[in-house]
Every structure is written in structure tokens, then in C-alpha cells.
PDB file of C-alpha atoms and ligand atoms in Angstrom:
ATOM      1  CA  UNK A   1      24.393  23.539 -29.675  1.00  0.00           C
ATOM      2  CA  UNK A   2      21.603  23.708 -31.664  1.00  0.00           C
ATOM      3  CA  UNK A   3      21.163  20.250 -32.499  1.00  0.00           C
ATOM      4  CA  UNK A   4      21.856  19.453 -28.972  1.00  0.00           C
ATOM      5  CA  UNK A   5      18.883  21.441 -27.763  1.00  0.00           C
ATOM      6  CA  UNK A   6      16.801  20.083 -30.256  1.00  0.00           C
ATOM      7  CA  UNK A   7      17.577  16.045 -29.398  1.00  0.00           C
ATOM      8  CA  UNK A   8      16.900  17.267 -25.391  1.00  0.00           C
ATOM      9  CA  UNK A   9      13.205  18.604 -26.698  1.00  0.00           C
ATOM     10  CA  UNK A  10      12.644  15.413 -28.393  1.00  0.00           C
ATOM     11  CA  UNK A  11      13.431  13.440 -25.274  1.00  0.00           C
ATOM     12  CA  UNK A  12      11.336  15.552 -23.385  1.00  0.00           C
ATOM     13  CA  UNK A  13       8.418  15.386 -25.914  1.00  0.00           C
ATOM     14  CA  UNK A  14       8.807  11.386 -25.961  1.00  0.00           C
ATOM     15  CA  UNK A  15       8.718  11.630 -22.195  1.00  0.00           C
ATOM     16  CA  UNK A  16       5.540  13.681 -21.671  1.00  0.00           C
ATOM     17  CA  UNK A  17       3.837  11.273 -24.662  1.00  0.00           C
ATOM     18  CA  UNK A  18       4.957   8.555 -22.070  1.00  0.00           C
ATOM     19  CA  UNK A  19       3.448   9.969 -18.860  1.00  0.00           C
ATOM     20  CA  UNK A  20       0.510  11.065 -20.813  1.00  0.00           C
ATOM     21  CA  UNK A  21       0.085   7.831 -22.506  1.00  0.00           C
ATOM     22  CA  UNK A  22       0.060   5.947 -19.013  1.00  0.00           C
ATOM     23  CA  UNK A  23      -2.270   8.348 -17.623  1.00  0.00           C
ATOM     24  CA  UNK A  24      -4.755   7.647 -20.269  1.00  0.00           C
ATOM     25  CA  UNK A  25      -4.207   3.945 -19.792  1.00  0.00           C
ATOM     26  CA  UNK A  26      -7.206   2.335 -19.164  1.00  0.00           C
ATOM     27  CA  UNK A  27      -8.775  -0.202 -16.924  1.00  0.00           C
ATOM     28  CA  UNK A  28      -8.606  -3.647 -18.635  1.00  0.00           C
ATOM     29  CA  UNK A  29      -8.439  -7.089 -17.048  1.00  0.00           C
ATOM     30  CA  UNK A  30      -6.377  -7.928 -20.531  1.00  0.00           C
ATOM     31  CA  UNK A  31      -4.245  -4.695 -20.009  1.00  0.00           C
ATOM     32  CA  UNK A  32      -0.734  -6.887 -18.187  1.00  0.00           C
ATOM     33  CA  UNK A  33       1.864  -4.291 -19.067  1.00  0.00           C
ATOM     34  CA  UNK A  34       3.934  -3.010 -16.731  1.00  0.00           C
ATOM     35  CA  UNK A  35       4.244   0.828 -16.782  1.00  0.00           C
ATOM     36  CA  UNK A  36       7.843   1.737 -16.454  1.00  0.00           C
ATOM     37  CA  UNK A  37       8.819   3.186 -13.109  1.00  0.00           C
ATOM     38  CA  UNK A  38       5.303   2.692 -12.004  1.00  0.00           C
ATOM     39  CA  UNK A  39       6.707   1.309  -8.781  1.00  0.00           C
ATOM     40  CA  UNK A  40       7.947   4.681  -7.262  1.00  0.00           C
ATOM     41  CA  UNK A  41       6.844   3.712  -3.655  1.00  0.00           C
ATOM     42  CA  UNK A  42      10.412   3.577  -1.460  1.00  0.00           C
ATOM     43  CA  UNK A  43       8.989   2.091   1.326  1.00  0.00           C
ATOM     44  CA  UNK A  44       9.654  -0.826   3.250  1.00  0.00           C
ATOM     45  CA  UNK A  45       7.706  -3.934   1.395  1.00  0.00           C
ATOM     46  CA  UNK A  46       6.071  -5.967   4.369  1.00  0.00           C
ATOM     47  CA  UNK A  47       5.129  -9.180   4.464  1.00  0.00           C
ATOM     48  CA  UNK A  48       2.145 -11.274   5.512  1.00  0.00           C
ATOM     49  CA  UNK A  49       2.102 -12.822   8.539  1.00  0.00           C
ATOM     50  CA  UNK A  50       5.238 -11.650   9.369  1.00  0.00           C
ATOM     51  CA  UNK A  51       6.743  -9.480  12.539  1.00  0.00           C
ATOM     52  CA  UNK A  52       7.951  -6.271  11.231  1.00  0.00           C
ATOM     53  CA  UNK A  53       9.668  -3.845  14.041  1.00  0.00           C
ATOM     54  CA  UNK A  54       8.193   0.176  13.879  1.00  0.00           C
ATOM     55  CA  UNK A  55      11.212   1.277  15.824  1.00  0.00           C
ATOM     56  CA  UNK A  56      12.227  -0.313  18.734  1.00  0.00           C
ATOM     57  CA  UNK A  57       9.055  -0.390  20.979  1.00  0.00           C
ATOM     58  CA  UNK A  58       6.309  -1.531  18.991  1.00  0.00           C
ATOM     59  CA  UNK A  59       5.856  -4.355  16.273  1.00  0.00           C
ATOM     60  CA  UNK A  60       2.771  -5.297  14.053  1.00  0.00           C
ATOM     61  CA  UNK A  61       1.804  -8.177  12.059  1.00  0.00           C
ATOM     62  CA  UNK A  62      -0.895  -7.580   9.530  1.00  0.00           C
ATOM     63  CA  UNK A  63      -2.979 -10.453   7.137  1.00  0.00           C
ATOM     64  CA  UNK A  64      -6.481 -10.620   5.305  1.00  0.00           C
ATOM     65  CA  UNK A  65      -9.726 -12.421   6.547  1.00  0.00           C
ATOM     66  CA  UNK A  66      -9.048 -14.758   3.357  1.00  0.00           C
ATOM     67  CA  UNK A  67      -6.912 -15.268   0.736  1.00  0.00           C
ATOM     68  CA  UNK A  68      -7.386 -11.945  -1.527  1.00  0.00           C
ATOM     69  CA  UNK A  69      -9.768 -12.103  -4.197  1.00  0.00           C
ATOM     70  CA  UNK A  70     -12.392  -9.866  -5.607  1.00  0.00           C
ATOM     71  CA  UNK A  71     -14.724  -8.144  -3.697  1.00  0.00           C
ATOM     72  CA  UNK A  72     -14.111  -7.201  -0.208  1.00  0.00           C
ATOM     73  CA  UNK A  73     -11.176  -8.556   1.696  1.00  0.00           C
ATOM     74  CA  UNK A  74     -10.328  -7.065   5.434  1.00  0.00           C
ATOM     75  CA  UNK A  75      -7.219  -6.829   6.383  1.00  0.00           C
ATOM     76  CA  UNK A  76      -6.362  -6.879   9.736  1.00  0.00           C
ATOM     77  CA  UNK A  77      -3.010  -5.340  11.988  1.00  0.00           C
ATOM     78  CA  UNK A  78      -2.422  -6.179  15.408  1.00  0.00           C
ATOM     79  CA  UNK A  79       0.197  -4.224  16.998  1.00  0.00           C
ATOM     80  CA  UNK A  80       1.967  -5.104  19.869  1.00  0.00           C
ATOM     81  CA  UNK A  81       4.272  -3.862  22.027  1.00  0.00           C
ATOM     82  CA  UNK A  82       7.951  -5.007  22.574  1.00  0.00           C
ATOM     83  CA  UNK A  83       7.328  -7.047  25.147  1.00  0.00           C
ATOM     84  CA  UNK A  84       4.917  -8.808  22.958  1.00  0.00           C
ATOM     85  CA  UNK A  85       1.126  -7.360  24.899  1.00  0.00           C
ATOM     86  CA  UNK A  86      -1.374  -6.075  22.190  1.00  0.00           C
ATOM     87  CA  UNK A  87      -1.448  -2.485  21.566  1.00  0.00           C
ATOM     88  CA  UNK A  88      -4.314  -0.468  20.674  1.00  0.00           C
ATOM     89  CA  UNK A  89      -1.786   3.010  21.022  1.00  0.00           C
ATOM     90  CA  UNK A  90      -1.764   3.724  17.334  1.00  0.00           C
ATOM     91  CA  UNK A  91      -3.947   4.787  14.479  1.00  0.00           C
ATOM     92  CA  UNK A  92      -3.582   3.376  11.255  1.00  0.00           C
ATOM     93  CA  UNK A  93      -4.723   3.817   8.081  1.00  0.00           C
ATOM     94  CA  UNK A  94      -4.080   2.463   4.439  1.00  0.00           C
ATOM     95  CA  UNK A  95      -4.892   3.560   0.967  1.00  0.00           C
ATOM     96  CA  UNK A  96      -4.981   1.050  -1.766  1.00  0.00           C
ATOM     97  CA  UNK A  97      -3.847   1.093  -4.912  1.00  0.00           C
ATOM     98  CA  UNK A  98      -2.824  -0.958  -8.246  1.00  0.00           C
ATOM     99  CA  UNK A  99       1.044  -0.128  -8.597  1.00  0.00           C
ATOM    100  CA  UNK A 100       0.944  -0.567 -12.392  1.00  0.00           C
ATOM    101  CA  UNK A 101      -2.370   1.658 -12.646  1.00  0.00           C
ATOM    102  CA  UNK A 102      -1.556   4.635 -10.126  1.00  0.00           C
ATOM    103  CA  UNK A 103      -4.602   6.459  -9.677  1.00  0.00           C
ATOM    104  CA  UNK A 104      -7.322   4.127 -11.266  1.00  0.00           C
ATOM    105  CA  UNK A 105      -8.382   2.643  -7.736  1.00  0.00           C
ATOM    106  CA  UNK A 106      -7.141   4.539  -5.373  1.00  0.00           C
ATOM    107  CA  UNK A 107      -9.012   4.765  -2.333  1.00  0.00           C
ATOM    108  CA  UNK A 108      -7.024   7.344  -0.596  1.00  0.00           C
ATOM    109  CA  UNK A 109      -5.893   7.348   2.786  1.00  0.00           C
ATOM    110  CA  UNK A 110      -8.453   5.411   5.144  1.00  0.00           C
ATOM    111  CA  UNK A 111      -8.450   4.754   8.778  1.00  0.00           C
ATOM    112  CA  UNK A 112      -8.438   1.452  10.170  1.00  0.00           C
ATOM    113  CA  UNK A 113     -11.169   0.390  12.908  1.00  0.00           C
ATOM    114  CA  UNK A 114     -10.291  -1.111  16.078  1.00  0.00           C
ATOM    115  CA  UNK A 115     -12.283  -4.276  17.215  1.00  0.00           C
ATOM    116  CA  UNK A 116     -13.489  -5.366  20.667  1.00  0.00           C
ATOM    117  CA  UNK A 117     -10.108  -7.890  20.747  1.00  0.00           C
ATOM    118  CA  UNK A 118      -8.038  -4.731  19.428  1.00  0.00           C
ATOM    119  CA  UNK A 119      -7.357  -5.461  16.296  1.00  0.00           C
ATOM    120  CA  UNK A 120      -6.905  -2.868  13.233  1.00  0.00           C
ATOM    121  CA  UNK A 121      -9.610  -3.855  10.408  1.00  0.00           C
ATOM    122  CA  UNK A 122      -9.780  -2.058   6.950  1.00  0.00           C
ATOM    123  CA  UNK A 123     -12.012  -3.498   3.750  1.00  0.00           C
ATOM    124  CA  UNK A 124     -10.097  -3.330   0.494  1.00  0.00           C
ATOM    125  CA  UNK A 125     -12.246  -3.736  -2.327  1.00  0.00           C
ATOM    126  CA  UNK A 126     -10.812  -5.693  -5.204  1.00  0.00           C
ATOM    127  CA  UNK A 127     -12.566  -4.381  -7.931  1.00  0.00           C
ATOM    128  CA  UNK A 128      -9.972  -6.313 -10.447  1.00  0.00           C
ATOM    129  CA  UNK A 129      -7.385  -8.969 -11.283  1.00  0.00           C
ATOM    130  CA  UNK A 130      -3.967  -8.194 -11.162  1.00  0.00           C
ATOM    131  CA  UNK A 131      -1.226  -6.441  -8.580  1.00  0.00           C
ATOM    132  CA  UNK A 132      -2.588  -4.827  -5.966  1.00  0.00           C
ATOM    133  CA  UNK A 133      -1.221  -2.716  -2.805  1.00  0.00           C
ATOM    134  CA  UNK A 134      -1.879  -1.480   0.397  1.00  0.00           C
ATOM    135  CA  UNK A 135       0.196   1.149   1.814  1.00  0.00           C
ATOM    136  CA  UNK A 136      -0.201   1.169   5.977  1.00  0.00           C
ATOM    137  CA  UNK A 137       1.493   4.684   7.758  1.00  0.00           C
ATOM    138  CA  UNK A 138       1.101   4.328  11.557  1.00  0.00           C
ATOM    139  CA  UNK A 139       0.549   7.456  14.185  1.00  0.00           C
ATOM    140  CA  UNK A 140       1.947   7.966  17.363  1.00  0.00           C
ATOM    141  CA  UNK A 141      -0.063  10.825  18.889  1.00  0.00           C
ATOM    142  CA  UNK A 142      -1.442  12.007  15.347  1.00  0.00           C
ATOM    143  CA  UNK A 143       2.485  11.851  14.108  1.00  0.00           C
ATOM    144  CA  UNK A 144       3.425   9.346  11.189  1.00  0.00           C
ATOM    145  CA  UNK A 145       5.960   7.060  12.635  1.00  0.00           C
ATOM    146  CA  UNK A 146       6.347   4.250  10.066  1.00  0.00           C
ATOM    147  CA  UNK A 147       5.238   3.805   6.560  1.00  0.00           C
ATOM    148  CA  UNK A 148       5.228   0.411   4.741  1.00  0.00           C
ATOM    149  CA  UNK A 149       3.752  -1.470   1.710  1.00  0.00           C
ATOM    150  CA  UNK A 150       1.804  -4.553   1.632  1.00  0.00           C
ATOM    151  CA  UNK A 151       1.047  -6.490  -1.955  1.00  0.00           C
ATOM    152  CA  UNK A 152      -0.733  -9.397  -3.355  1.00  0.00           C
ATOM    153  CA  UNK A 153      -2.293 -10.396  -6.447  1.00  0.00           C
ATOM    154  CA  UNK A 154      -5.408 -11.867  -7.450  1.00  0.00           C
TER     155      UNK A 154
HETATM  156 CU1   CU B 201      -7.647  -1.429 -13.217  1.00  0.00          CU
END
């Protein structure tokens, strides 16, 4: 029993030395590990370009001005409606992120801007190399209807 209690405070101990560890884990263009279970995000993964359904009445399909690199990409939604008009219904915002550094450049939730032509713009600043994310929630009349996460790498 003992014993048993004893092996379960060493696995905790290595696990808190773990957490801790990747907290302190600094920024470093060199620094490629992957933290384990860094990728805790369970939503949808969305792709560029790409239709992707919220539900059954509206759609979106979201891209950058260019090809992401540092500095400051925008990334742009347009949302439509099923039967394929523009829609300009919806608020959006997105926080970005670095999955294997959670924390180091996050921006926090911000809101996208509509343009004249109604599309959603948002500047992500790519402050360095490596795998980055943006995670998009949409709101219907201030609720959260659909969450999803976009990623590239530069
Ligand atoms: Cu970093």
C-alpha cells in the first residue's frame, strides 16, 4: 500500500516537473520539440480554401492575403449562406496561437472586421517560424455557434 502510494507521488511529481518544464519553455527559433499533448484543441481542423458547413444554413471559406510568413498576414472569411449569397450575419473572431508553445503568442480572442465587399479580415502577426494556429468561433446573435481550427507553418 505503501509502496503503491509512494510510486503514484512519483508519477505525479514527474508530471508537474513536465507541465512546469513546458511552461518555462522558451521562445527559440532552434527550440523544434514537440510538447506532448500540446495539441489539446478538439475542434474541427479546417482547411484553406475549402467550404466548411456551420450547421445547415450557413458555410464559410476562409484564406490569407499571401502565403503565411512573418510579419503580418490577414486572413480573410467570407460566409455565405446556403444558397450560396454572402453573409455579413455573423461575428467572428480568432485568437492565435503556436500549438507547441501554448501561451507564448497568444493574442487572445479578437474580432474580425467586416470590409465594404463583406468580407471578415483579421491580422495575425507571425512573430516566428514554426506551427502556427488560428482558432475562428462564429456568433449568431452574440451566441457561439461553431468553433474550428485553422494551421499553417512558416
Ligand atoms: Cu515562440
Amino acid at each position: 500500500m505503501l509502496g503503491k502510494i509512494a510510486k503514484l507521488i512519483g508519477i505525479i511529481t514527474i508530471a508537474s516537473w513536465a507541465i512546469s518544464s513546458s511552461a518555462l519553455h522558451e521562445c527559440s527559433v532552434f527550440s523544434t520539440s514537440k510538447v506532448l499533448g500540446a495539441d489539446k484543441s478538439a475542434v474541427p481542423v479546417l482547411k484553406a480554401g475549402q467550404k466548411t458547413w456551420i450547421g445547415e444554413q450557413y458555410y464559410f471559406i476562409y484564406d490569407f492575403d499571401k502565403k503565411p510568413q512573418m510579419g503580418t498576414i490577414i486572413m480573410k472569411v467570407q460566409v455565405f449562406s446556403k444558397d450560396g449569397k454572402q453573409d455579413t450575419s455573423l461575428e467572428i473572431t480568432g485568437g492565435a496561437d503556436m500549438p507547441t508553445m501554448r501561451g507564448a503568442h497568444s493574442t487572445g480572442d479578437k474580432p474580425f472586421q467586416l470590409n465594404k465587399r463583406g468580407d471578415y479580415l483579421l491580422p495575425v502577426n507571425v512573430v516566428m517560424p514554426g506551427d502556427w494556429e488560428v482558432v475562428l468561433t462564429f456568433f449568431k446573435d452574440k451566441k457561439p455557434i461553431f468553433t474550428g481550427s485553422a494551421r499553417f507553418n512558416v
